[in-house]
Amino acid sequence: MADERVRDVQKWLNQTYGKVSGYEKVTEDGVTSWATIYSLREGLQHELKITELGQGFGTATRAALRKVIKDIVPGTTGNIVKLIKGAFWCKGIGPTNFTDTFDSPLYNAIQTLQGYAGVTSDGLLSINLMAALFDMSAFVLISGRGDKRIREIQQELNGKYSSTGNKDDEGLGILPCDGIYQRDTNTALIYALQVVLKVKNPNGNYGPGTISATPIVNPGESGEIVRIIQYGLYVNGFYTGEFNANYDDDVASSVIAFRKFMNLPEFTGISDLTVIKGLLTSNGNTDRDSNMFDTSTQLTDQDVLNMKTYGFSIAGRYLTGTVGTGSEERDKNLTPEEIQRITDGGLSIFPIYEEGGYELKYFNGYQGYKDGFLAVAAARELGFPSGATIYFAVDVDVLDGDIEGTIAPYIIGVINSMADTEYSPGIYGTRNVCLHGEELGMKYSFVADMSYGWSGNLGFKMPKNWAFDQFVEYPIGGTPIDQGASSGKDPGHHTFKTRPIETISPEDAIKSITSDNDFINGKISFDTSTVLMEEPYIKITAKAATEFKHEGKGIAFSIKNGKFSVNEEAVLKAFLKENNVPSAAADVIIDKLKGSTIPSKLTTGSLTFEMSTSGLEALKMKITYNLLKVDNKTLSGECSMTLEVDLYPIDYVKEKVPEAIEGVVESTLKKLGPGLTIGIAVVIIVACFVVASPELLTAAIVTFLTAYIPQLLS
């Protein structure tokens, strides 16, 4: 929503600095964004006589500000004061006016921000405060997401550690106080620990100096390091007590619970390096013992012996693919011979699938569906037993805002593809990715905690469903491995036996699902569209393909045992809400969808769709079925069938406007002919164009897609 005060700031910025070299004009939309913050920073840099303007608030800006900061006091006038007021308006803390005078309202605004940040409310500007002001950081509890106790931690960290040394911009700085445990909060906890331990040059990175300085802290002790342990226990979800710096029985029992959850023996209430670093970093104590490793190297007899000697009992291996490029490229896939060597050597194996999971652009719903199909086929060929979990790799640091449009659809695709197989889907990735996977339905997580600097690990809890925790890499006997811990949820597999699977070809599958329907029987061709029906206001075409397809924006309906299985109900509800479908109507649609039988021989697969409109002139829908099982036979290769429905209802509506809706229904059914139940949905949509609201129209479209299109296959 636009804020006129913010718009005033944006207009003034463009008018004042629009001709300054290096200044980037901001859109005057009244919305605070990074673009507005960057323009404020560039204006500030110009007033500080910095000639090369930039979007950051770096060393040059701080150095120039240090020369003048003490002179910006009540009574001061000038553009710097006006920039400060503009930043306050963008921060949501109104300084009452937008003049160039440091007046009492500005003084009060500074005190308000200081109070929100947890630092001394003296009304005086500092470099750290300016950096926090000229930033998008929030200092109020974020509704629906923020935790007031985490905000309390953030404020206390700012109050104690924001400024140390002789300069006001030395120290931790003033970090967000929004109640969300995040990268900055995580870094601040490590920084605070370094200050308490008197580590030289504290920087928020848990490096060798901090590791060597980390003490053993016992129950009964007290002090700031105990408070930091309490903070760490709370943000990881293991402590609900007071942050009172006393190592009491509550803290000790919380430490034991954390040790057990993370499988960090001995399971005592003592906090050592393994506990403290485990609370504040994703990789924890990388010198700790564990029983699991993974590798992209095909293991020899000597490798297996080496791993067993080092105390490992579980090996993670890749189902398919190669690693390296050019002359360095080599196979990474598990082979039957290697399985024999590993299991004969006393180790178990769990499967990993990665054929491109190291680039964000790789991930989408279609790719997830395809990967699930290929991974299952490879696991079957190698003889992995029923019940094995396959871990699909997201080997990239995905920003939180990018997950919904990439990783989430990929995960849903994998889950739908494996819905009616003997295997379970698992996820490999950062803590944040694994948390999303856990929520969407991945059985177990293989957490890439080794990459402790990744944004998806800093500031995120460990998923409850973690099976493996990768924390350090090194070679053994020249073979590179990643060492990890095991929670015990997935012990790996010792026994392998290939099982014959009855398959059906894509061509025979299409023939089978259409054989009982005169409307489409014998009319579906591969890669060539066939017109199934064409009337003045509706056209239906269809084609099959020897590949999976994923239409739309991530909504997919799984078909299992011949019935719909909506395993992403929350996503569907959000979609319906975004399209203004009333909640009551949305509930009806979802309830009718769940468990409804597909009247065809399609046993297992998925349905995806996309929609587009051209005003009221036309409505285009594309519905794709990806086939996994037909007549309970597994597809031997990728196969999909796509129906395209074009509706042109306006001319027909114009003829029928004077008639009642019942008349429209009757006339349309007669025109379409008896038995073609898709006509009912067409009539609903036509009627909505005439007499109903957009909300009802959307509900009708969704109902059409989820309930009536499958009848074309009956």
JSON list of C-alpha atoms in Angstrom, two decimals, residues 405-604:
[
{"chain": "A", "resi": 405, "resn": "GLY", "atom": "CA", "xyz": [8.87, -20.72, -6.98]},
{"chain": "A", "resi": 406, "resn": "THR", "atom": "CA", "xyz": [11.57, -23.35, -7.56]},
{"chain": "A", "resi": 407, "resn": "ILE", "atom": "CA", "xyz": [12.34, -25.88, -4.83]},
{"chain": "A", "resi": 408, "resn": "ALA", "atom": "CA", "xyz": [8.77, -26.28, -3.53]},
{"chain": "A", "resi": 409, "resn": "PRO", "atom": "CA", "xyz": [7.33, -27.25, -6.95]},
{"chain": "A", "resi": 410, "resn": "TYR", "atom": "CA", "xyz": [10.31, -29.58, -7.45]},
{"chain": "A", "resi": 411, "resn": "ILE", "atom": "CA", "xyz": [9.63, -31.28, -4.12]},
{"chain": "A", "resi": 412, "resn": "ILE", "atom": "CA", "xyz": [5.92, -31.62, -4.94]},
{"chain": "A", "resi": 413, "resn": "GLY", "atom": "CA", "xyz": [6.84, -33.12, -8.30]},
{"chain": "A", "resi": 414, "resn": "VAL", "atom": "CA", "xyz": [9.12, -35.69, -6.64]},
{"chain": "A", "resi": 415, "resn": "ILE", "atom": "CA", "xyz": [6.46, -36.60, -4.07]},
{"chain": "A", "resi": 416, "resn": "ASN", "atom": "CA", "xyz": [3.75, -36.98, -6.71]},
{"chain": "A", "resi": 417, "resn": "SER", "atom": "CA", "xyz": [6.02, -39.05, -8.93]},
{"chain": "A", "resi": 418, "resn": "MET", "atom": "CA", "xyz": [6.82, -41.46, -6.07]},
{"chain": "A", "resi": 419, "resn": "ALA", "atom": "CA", "xyz": [3.30, -41.52, -4.62]},
{"chain": "A", "resi": 420, "resn": "ASP", "atom": "CA", "xyz": [2.51, -45.12, -5.53]},
{"chain": "A", "resi": 421, "resn": "THR", "atom": "CA", "xyz": [5.98, -46.68, -5.51]},
{"chain": "A", "resi": 422, "resn": "GLU", "atom": "CA", "xyz": [7.73, -48.86, -2.96]},
{"chain": "A", "resi": 423, "resn": "TYR", "atom": "CA", "xyz": [10.16, -46.05, -2.11]},
{"chain": "A", "resi": 424, "resn": "SER", "atom": "CA", "xyz": [9.93, -42.88, -0.03]},
{"chain": "A", "resi": 425, "resn": "PRO", "atom": "CA", "xyz": [11.11, -39.39, -1.01]},
{"chain": "A", "resi": 426, "resn": "GLY", "atom": "CA", "xyz": [13.81, -37.61, 0.99]},
{"chain": "A", "resi": 427, "resn": "ILE", "atom": "CA", "xyz": [15.56, -34.27, 0.56]},
{"chain": "A", "resi": 428, "resn": "TYR", "atom": "CA", "xyz": [19.20, -33.16, 0.67]},
{"chain": "A", "resi": 429, "resn": "GLY", "atom": "CA", "xyz": [19.93, -29.47, 1.14]},
{"chain": "A", "resi": 430, "resn": "THR", "atom": "CA", "xyz": [20.34, -26.63, 3.57]},
{"chain": "A", "resi": 431, "resn": "ARG", "atom": "CA", "xyz": [18.37, -26.56, 6.80]},
{"chain": "A", "resi": 432, "resn": "ASN", "atom": "CA", "xyz": [15.89, -24.15, 5.25]},
{"chain": "A", "resi": 433, "resn": "VAL", "atom": "CA", "xyz": [15.36, -26.33, 2.18]},
{"chain": "A", "resi": 434, "resn": "CYS", "atom": "CA", "xyz": [14.99, -29.42, 4.38]},
{"chain": "A", "resi": 435, "resn": "LEU", "atom": "CA", "xyz": [12.48, -27.61, 6.62]},
{"chain": "A", "resi": 436, "resn": "HIS", "atom": "CA", "xyz": [10.39, -26.84, 3.54]},
{"chain": "A", "resi": 437, "resn": "GLY", "atom": "CA", "xyz": [10.76, -30.44, 2.38]},
{"chain": "A", "resi": 438, "resn": "GLU", "atom": "CA", "xyz": [9.64, -31.72, 5.77]},
{"chain": "A", "resi": 439, "resn": "GLU", "atom": "CA", "xyz": [6.57, -29.49, 5.67]},
{"chain": "A", "resi": 440, "resn": "LEU", "atom": "CA", "xyz": [5.65, -30.58, 2.13]},
{"chain": "A", "resi": 441, "resn": "GLY", "atom": "CA", "xyz": [5.95, -34.29, 2.86]},
{"chain": "A", "resi": 442, "resn": "MET", "atom": "CA", "xyz": [9.53, -35.49, 2.38]},
{"chain": "A", "resi": 443, "resn": "LYS", "atom": "CA", "xyz": [9.99, -38.44, 4.75]},
{"chain": "A", "resi": 444, "resn": "TYR", "atom": "CA", "xyz": [13.57, -37.74, 5.86]},
{"chain": "A", "resi": 445, "resn": "SER", "atom": "CA", "xyz": [16.17, -34.99, 5.50]},
{"chain": "A", "resi": 446, "resn": "PHE", "atom": "CA", "xyz": [19.86, -35.27, 4.67]},
{"chain": "A", "resi": 447, "resn": "VAL", "atom": "CA", "xyz": [21.10, -31.87, 5.87]},
{"chain": "A", "resi": 448, "resn": "ALA", "atom": "CA", "xyz": [23.99, -30.10, 4.13]},
{"chain": "A", "resi": 449, "resn": "ASP", "atom": "CA", "xyz": [25.26, -28.56, 7.38]},
{"chain": "A", "resi": 450, "resn": "MET", "atom": "CA", "xyz": [28.87, -28.72, 6.16]},
{"chain": "A", "resi": 451, "resn": "SER", "atom": "CA", "xyz": [28.24, -25.52, 4.18]},
{"chain": "A", "resi": 452, "resn": "TYR", "atom": "CA", "xyz": [27.94, -23.51, 7.41]},
{"chain": "A", "resi": 453, "resn": "GLY", "atom": "CA", "xyz": [28.20, -20.15, 5.64]},
{"chain": "A", "resi": 454, "resn": "TRP", "atom": "CA", "xyz": [25.22, -20.76, 3.37]},
{"chain": "A", "resi": 455, "resn": "SER", "atom": "CA", "xyz": [22.27, -18.46, 4.02]},
{"chain": "A", "resi": 456, "resn": "GLY", "atom": "CA", "xyz": [19.98, -21.49, 4.20]},
{"chain": "A", "resi": 457, "resn": "ASN", "atom": "CA", "xyz": [21.88, -22.81, 7.23]},
{"chain": "A", "resi": 458, "resn": "LEU", "atom": "CA", "xyz": [22.54, -19.65, 9.23]},
{"chain": "A", "resi": 459, "resn": "GLY", "atom": "CA", "xyz": [19.58, -18.84, 11.43]},
{"chain": "A", "resi": 460, "resn": "PHE", "atom": "CA", "xyz": [17.55, -22.02, 10.81]},
{"chain": "A", "resi": 461, "resn": "LYS", "atom": "CA", "xyz": [16.71, -24.88, 13.15]},
{"chain": "A", "resi": 462, "resn": "MET", "atom": "CA", "xyz": [17.51, -28.49, 12.38]},
{"chain": "A", "resi": 463, "resn": "PRO", "atom": "CA", "xyz": [14.50, -30.27, 10.79]},
{"chain": "A", "resi": 464, "resn": "LYS", "atom": "CA", "xyz": [12.88, -32.78, 13.12]},
{"chain": "A", "resi": 465, "resn": "ASN", "atom": "CA", "xyz": [12.94, -35.46, 10.42]},
{"chain": "A", "resi": 466, "resn": "TRP", "atom": "CA", "xyz": [16.71, -35.34, 9.90]},
{"chain": "A", "resi": 467, "resn": "ALA", "atom": "CA", "xyz": [18.28, -38.70, 9.14]},
{"chain": "A", "resi": 468, "resn": "PHE", "atom": "CA", "xyz": [21.78, -37.60, 8.14]},
{"chain": "A", "resi": 469, "resn": "ASP", "atom": "CA", "xyz": [23.80, -34.49, 9.00]},
{"chain": "A", "resi": 470, "resn": "GLN", "atom": "CA", "xyz": [26.77, -33.77, 6.72]},
{"chain": "A", "resi": 471, "resn": "PHE", "atom": "CA", "xyz": [29.37, -31.67, 8.56]},
{"chain": "A", "resi": 472, "resn": "VAL", "atom": "CA", "xyz": [32.95, -31.98, 7.19]},
{"chain": "A", "resi": 473, "resn": "GLU", "atom": "CA", "xyz": [34.87, -33.17, 4.12]},
{"chain": "A", "resi": 474, "resn": "TYR", "atom": "CA", "xyz": [38.32, -34.74, 3.81]},
{"chain": "A", "resi": 475, "resn": "PRO", "atom": "CA", "xyz": [40.02, -37.68, 2.05]},
{"chain": "A", "resi": 476, "resn": "ILE", "atom": "CA", "xyz": [40.61, -41.17, 3.45]},
{"chain": "A", "resi": 477, "resn": "GLY", "atom": "CA", "xyz": [43.27, -43.11, 1.57]},
{"chain": "A", "resi": 478, "resn": "GLY", "atom": "CA", "xyz": [43.01, -40.58, -1.25]},
{"chain": "A", "resi": 479, "resn": "THR", "atom": "CA", "xyz": [39.24, -40.99, -1.60]},
{"chain": "A", "resi": 480, "resn": "PRO", "atom": "CA", "xyz": [37.31, -37.77, -0.84]},
{"chain": "A", "resi": 481, "resn": "ILE", "atom": "CA", "xyz": [34.35, -38.18, 1.52]},
{"chain": "A", "resi": 482, "resn": "ASP", "atom": "CA", "xyz": [31.83, -36.01, 3.35]},
{"chain": "A", "resi": 483, "resn": "GLN", "atom": "CA", "xyz": [31.45, -37.11, 6.95]},
{"chain": "A", "resi": 484, "resn": "GLY", "atom": "CA", "xyz": [28.07, -36.92, 8.58]},
{"chain": "A", "resi": 485, "resn": "ALA", "atom": "CA", "xyz": [26.10, -37.92, 11.64]},
{"chain": "A", "resi": 486, "resn": "SER", "atom": "CA", "xyz": [23.14, -40.28, 11.69]},
{"chain": "A", "resi": 487, "resn": "SER", "atom": "CA", "xyz": [20.01, -39.84, 13.79]},
{"chain": "A", "resi": 488, "resn": "GLY", "atom": "CA", "xyz": [19.10, -43.51, 13.54]},
{"chain": "A", "resi": 489, "resn": "LYS", "atom": "CA", "xyz": [15.94, -42.88, 11.50]},
{"chain": "A", "resi": 490, "resn": "ASP", "atom": "CA", "xyz": [17.51, -44.35, 8.36]},
{"chain": "A", "resi": 491, "resn": "PRO", "atom": "CA", "xyz": [20.03, -47.17, 9.01]},
{"chain": "A", "resi": 492, "resn": "GLY", "atom": "CA", "xyz": [20.73, -47.71, 5.31]},
{"chain": "A", "resi": 493, "resn": "HIS", "atom": "CA", "xyz": [20.37, -51.08, 3.60]},
{"chain": "A", "resi": 494, "resn": "HIS", "atom": "CA", "xyz": [22.39, -54.32, 3.66]},
{"chain": "A", "resi": 495, "resn": "THR", "atom": "CA", "xyz": [20.18, -56.58, 1.55]},
{"chain": "A", "resi": 496, "resn": "PHE", "atom": "CA", "xyz": [19.67, -55.98, -2.17]},
{"chain": "A", "resi": 497, "resn": "LYS", "atom": "CA", "xyz": [17.54, -57.99, -4.55]},
{"chain": "A", "resi": 498, "resn": "THR", "atom": "CA", "xyz": [16.20, -57.00, -7.94]},
{"chain": "A", "resi": 499, "resn": "ARG", "atom": "CA", "xyz": [12.47, -57.56, -8.36]},
{"chain": "A", "resi": 500, "resn": "PRO", "atom": "CA", "xyz": [10.67, -58.03, -11.69]},
{"chain": "A", "resi": 501, "resn": "ILE", "atom": "CA", "xyz": [8.23, -55.18, -12.34]},
{"chain": "A", "resi": 502, "resn": "GLU", "atom": "CA", "xyz": [5.38, -55.54, -14.85]},
{"chain": "A", "resi": 503, "resn": "THR", "atom": "CA", "xyz": [5.68, -52.61, -17.24]},
{"chain": "A", "resi": 504, "resn": "ILE", "atom": "CA", "xyz": [3.64, -51.05, -20.01]},
{"chain": "A", "resi": 505, "resn": "SER", "atom": "CA", "xyz": [4.89, -48.93, -22.90]},
{"chain": "A", "resi": 506, "resn": "PRO", "atom": "CA", "xyz": [3.72, -45.31, -23.32]},
{"chain": "A", "resi": 507, "resn": "GLU", "atom": "CA", "xyz": [1.89, -46.27, -26.54]},
{"chain": "A", "resi": 508, "resn": "ASP", "atom": "CA", "xyz": [0.01, -49.13, -24.90]},
{"chain": "A", "resi": 509, "resn": "ALA", "atom": "CA", "xyz": [-0.74, -46.99, -21.83]},
{"chain": "A", "resi": 510, "resn": "ILE", "atom": "CA", "xyz": [-2.45, -44.32, -23.95]},
{"chain": "A", "resi": 511, "resn": "LYS", "atom": "CA", "xyz": [-4.44, -46.98, -25.81]},
{"chain": "A", "resi": 512, "resn": "SER", "atom": "CA", "xyz": [-5.53, -48.54, -22.52]},
{"chain": "A", "resi": 513, "resn": "ILE", "atom": "CA", "xyz": [-6.80, -45.39, -20.79]},
{"chain": "A", "resi": 514, "resn": "THR", "atom": "CA", "xyz": [-8.72, -44.28, -23.88]},
{"chain": "A", "resi": 515, "resn": "SER", "atom": "CA", "xyz": [-10.08, -47.65, -25.05]},
{"chain": "A", "resi": 516, "resn": "ASP", "atom": "CA", "xyz": [-13.38, -47.45, -23.16]},
{"chain": "A", "resi": 517, "resn": "ASN", "atom": "CA", "xyz": [-14.21, -43.92, -24.28]},
{"chain": "A", "resi": 518, "resn": "ASP", "atom": "CA", "xyz": [-15.63, -43.42, -27.76]},
{"chain": "A", "resi": 519, "resn": "PHE", "atom": "CA", "xyz": [-14.96, -39.70, -27.46]},
{"chain": "A", "resi": 520, "resn": "ILE", "atom": "CA", "xyz": [-11.19, -40.16, -27.51]},
{"chain": "A", "resi": 521, "resn": "ASN", "atom": "CA", "xyz": [-10.61, -43.85, -28.35]},
{"chain": "A", "resi": 522, "resn": "GLY", "atom": "CA", "xyz": [-8.03, -44.17, -31.11]},
{"chain": "A", "resi": 523, "resn": "LYS", "atom": "CA", "xyz": [-7.76, -40.41, -31.59]},
{"chain": "A", "resi": 524, "resn": "ILE", "atom": "CA", "xyz": [-4.72, -39.59, -29.42]},
{"chain": "A", "resi": 525, "resn": "SER", "atom": "CA", "xyz": [-1.43, -39.25, -31.29]},
{"chain": "A", "resi": 526, "resn": "PHE", "atom": "CA", "xyz": [2.07, -38.72, -29.95]},
{"chain": "A", "resi": 527, "resn": "ASP", "atom": "CA", "xyz": [3.46, -35.21, -30.47]},
{"chain": "A", "resi": 528, "resn": "THR", "atom": "CA", "xyz": [0.61, -34.28, -32.86]},
{"chain": "A", "resi": 529, "resn": "SER", "atom": "CA", "xyz": [-2.53, -32.48, -31.66]},
{"chain": "A", "resi": 530, "resn": "THR", "atom": "CA", "xyz": [-5.89, -34.05, -32.52]},
{"chain": "A", "resi": 531, "resn": "VAL", "atom": "CA", "xyz": [-9.13, -32.06, -32.46]},
{"chain": "A", "resi": 532, "resn": "LEU", "atom": "CA", "xyz": [-11.61, -33.98, -30.31]},
{"chain": "A", "resi": 533, "resn": "MET", "atom": "CA", "xyz": [-14.42, -31.46, -30.38]},
{"chain": "A", "resi": 534, "resn": "GLU", "atom": "CA", "xyz": [-15.06, -28.13, -32.09]},
{"chain": "A", "resi": 535, "resn": "GLU", "atom": "CA", "xyz": [-18.11, -25.94, -31.63]},
{"chain": "A", "resi": 536, "resn": "PRO", "atom": "CA", "xyz": [-18.59, -22.16, -32.00]},
{"chain": "A", "resi": 537, "resn": "TYR", "atom": "CA", "xyz": [-17.68, -21.63, -28.37]},
{"chain": "A", "resi": 538, "resn": "ILE", "atom": "CA", "xyz": [-15.56, -24.64, -27.39]},
{"chain": "A", "resi": 539, "resn": "LYS", "atom": "CA", "xyz": [-12.63, -26.49, -28.90]},
{"chain": "A", "resi": 540, "resn": "ILE", "atom": "CA", "xyz": [-10.88, -29.48, -27.31]},
{"chain": "A", "resi": 541, "resn": "THR", "atom": "CA", "xyz": [-7.60, -30.88, -28.63]},
{"chain": "A", "resi": 542, "resn": "ALA", "atom": "CA", "xyz": [-5.37, -33.59, -27.25]},
{"chain": "A", "resi": 543, "resn": "LYS", "atom": "CA", "xyz": [-1.93, -35.11, -27.76]},
{"chain": "A", "resi": 544, "resn": "ALA", "atom": "CA", "xyz": [0.39, -37.52, -26.02]},
{"chain": "A", "resi": 545, "resn": "ALA", "atom": "CA", "xyz": [4.15, -37.25, -25.48]},
{"chain": "A", "resi": 546, "resn": "THR", "atom": "CA", "xyz": [6.97, -39.53, -24.43]},
{"chain": "A", "resi": 547, "resn": "GLU", "atom": "CA", "xyz": [8.02, -37.09, -21.73]},
{"chain": "A", "resi": 548, "resn": "PHE", "atom": "CA", "xyz": [6.54, -35.71, -18.55]},
{"chain": "A", "resi": 549, "resn": "LYS", "atom": "CA", "xyz": [5.16, -32.18, -18.60]},
{"chain": "A", "resi": 550, "resn": "HIS", "atom": "CA", "xyz": [4.31, -29.73, -15.86]},
{"chain": "A", "resi": 551, "resn": "GLU", "atom": "CA", "xyz": [1.93, -26.91, -16.67]},
{"chain": "A", "resi": 552, "resn": "GLY", "atom": "CA", "xyz": [1.01, -23.99, -14.47]},
{"chain": "A", "resi": 553, "resn": "LYS", "atom": "CA", "xyz": [2.69, -22.57, -11.40]},
{"chain": "A", "resi": 554, "resn": "GLY", "atom": "CA", "xyz": [3.24, -25.55, -9.16]},
{"chain": "A", "resi": 555, "resn": "ILE", "atom": "CA", "xyz": [-0.26, -26.80, -8.38]},
{"chain": "A", "resi": 556, "resn": "ALA", "atom": "CA", "xyz": [-0.31, -30.52, -9.00]},
{"chain": "A", "resi": 557, "resn": "PHE", "atom": "CA", "xyz": [-2.80, -33.20, -8.04]},
{"chain": "A", "resi": 558, "resn": "SER", "atom": "CA", "xyz": [-1.40, -36.62, -7.35]},
{"chain": "A", "resi": 559, "resn": "ILE", "atom": "CA", "xyz": [-3.32, -39.67, -8.50]},
{"chain": "A", "resi": 560, "resn": "LYS", "atom": "CA", "xyz": [-2.77, -42.74, -6.37]},
{"chain": "A", "resi": 561, "resn": "ASN", "atom": "CA", "xyz": [-4.67, -46.02, -6.57]},
{"chain": "A", "resi": 562, "resn": "GLY", "atom": "CA", "xyz": [-6.98, -44.40, -9.08]},
{"chain": "A", "resi": 563, "resn": "LYS", "atom": "CA", "xyz": [-7.91, -41.51, -6.77]},
{"chain": "A", "resi": 564, "resn": "PHE", "atom": "CA", "xyz": [-6.85, -37.90, -6.34]},
{"chain": "A", "resi": 565, "resn": "SER", "atom": "CA", "xyz": [-4.48, -37.29, -3.45]},
{"chain": "A", "resi": 566, "resn": "VAL", "atom": "CA", "xyz": [-4.02, -33.61, -2.64]},
{"chain": "A", "resi": 567, "resn": "ASN", "atom": "CA", "xyz": [-0.74, -33.71, -0.74]},
{"chain": "A", "resi": 568, "resn": "GLU", "atom": "CA", "xyz": [-0.23, -29.97, -1.07]},
{"chain": "A", "resi": 569, "resn": "GLU", "atom": "CA", "xyz": [-3.59, -28.86, 0.34]},
{"chain": "A", "resi": 570, "resn": "ALA", "atom": "CA", "xyz": [-2.10, -25.67, 1.81]},
{"chain": "A", "resi": 571, "resn": "VAL", "atom": "CA", "xyz": [-0.74, -24.68, -1.61]},
{"chain": "A", "resi": 572, "resn": "LEU", "atom": "CA", "xyz": [-4.11, -25.31, -3.22]},
{"chain": "A", "resi": 573, "resn": "LYS", "atom": "CA", "xyz": [-5.90, -23.31, -0.53]},
{"chain": "A", "resi": 574, "resn": "ALA", "atom": "CA", "xyz": [-3.49, -20.42, -1.09]},
{"chain": "A", "resi": 575, "resn": "PHE", "atom": "CA", "xyz": [-4.10, -20.61, -4.85]},
{"chain": "A", "resi": 576, "resn": "LEU", "atom": "CA", "xyz": [-7.86, -20.51, -4.40]},
{"chain": "A", "resi": 577, "resn": "LYS", "atom": "CA", "xyz": [-7.57, -17.62, -1.94]},
{"chain": "A", "resi": 578, "resn": "GLU", "atom": "CA", "xyz": [-5.37, -15.63, -4.33]},
{"chain": "A", "resi": 579, "resn": "ASN", "atom": "CA", "xyz": [-8.04, -16.10, -6.97]},
{"chain": "A", "resi": 580, "resn": "ASN", "atom": "CA", "xyz": [-10.76, -14.77, -4.64]},
{"chain": "A", "resi": 581, "resn": "VAL", "atom": "CA", "xyz": [-12.55, -18.08, -4.21]},
{"chain": "A", "resi": 582, "resn": "PRO", "atom": "CA", "xyz": [-14.65, -17.82, -1.03]},
{"chain": "A", "resi": 583, "resn": "SER", "atom": "CA", "xyz": [-13.29, -20.02, 1.75]},
{"chain": "A", "resi": 584, "resn": "ALA", "atom": "CA", "xyz": [-16.49, -22.05, 1.94]},
{"chain": "A", "resi": 585, "resn": "ALA", "atom": "CA", "xyz": [-16.35, -22.77, -1.81]},
{"chain": "A", "resi": 586, "resn": "ALA", "atom": "CA", "xyz": [-12.64, -23.61, -1.55]},
{"chain": "A", "resi": 587, "resn": "ASP", "atom": "CA", "xyz": [-13.33, -26.11, 1.21]},
{"chain": "A", "resi": 588, "resn": "VAL", "atom": "CA", "xyz": [-16.00, -27.78, -0.91]},
{"chain": "A", "resi": 589, "resn": "ILE", "atom": "CA", "xyz": [-13.67, -28.01, -3.91]},
{"chain": "A", "resi": 590, "resn": "ILE", "atom": "CA", "xyz": [-10.85, -29.53, -1.84]},
{"chain": "A", "resi": 591, "resn": "ASP", "atom": "CA", "xyz": [-13.16, -31.95, -0.04]},
{"chain": "A", "resi": 592, "resn": "LYS", "atom": "CA", "xyz": [-14.65, -33.14, -3.32]},
{"chain": "A", "resi": 593, "resn": "LEU", "atom": "CA", "xyz": [-11.19, -33.51, -4.81]},
{"chain": "A", "resi": 594, "resn": "LYS", "atom": "CA", "xyz": [-9.71, -35.53, -1.97]},
{"chain": "A", "resi": 595, "resn": "GLY", "atom": "CA", "xyz": [-10.24, -39.20, -2.57]},
{"chain": "A", "resi": 596, "resn": "SER", "atom": "CA", "xyz": [-12.43, -38.74, -5.64]},
{"chain": "A", "resi": 597, "resn": "THR", "atom": "CA", "xyz": [-12.09, -41.62, -8.07]},
{"chain": "A", "resi": 598, "resn": "ILE", "atom": "CA", "xyz": [-10.60, -41.15, -11.53]},
{"chain": "A", "resi": 599, "resn": "PRO", "atom": "CA", "xyz": [-13.02, -42.95, -13.88]},
{"chain": "A", "resi": 600, "resn": "SER", "atom": "CA", "xyz": [-10.29, -44.47, -16.07]},
{"chain": "A", "resi": 601, "resn": "LYS", "atom": "CA", "xyz": [-7.57, -47.08, -16.08]},
{"chain": "A", "resi": 602, "resn": "LEU", "atom": "CA", "xyz": [-5.02, -44.50, -14.91]},
{"chain": "A", "resi": 603, "resn": "THR", "atom": "CA", "xyz": [-3.85, -45.98, -11.61]},
{"chain": "A", "resi": 604, "resn": "THR", "atom": "CA", "xyz": [-1.05, -43.61, -10.68]}
]
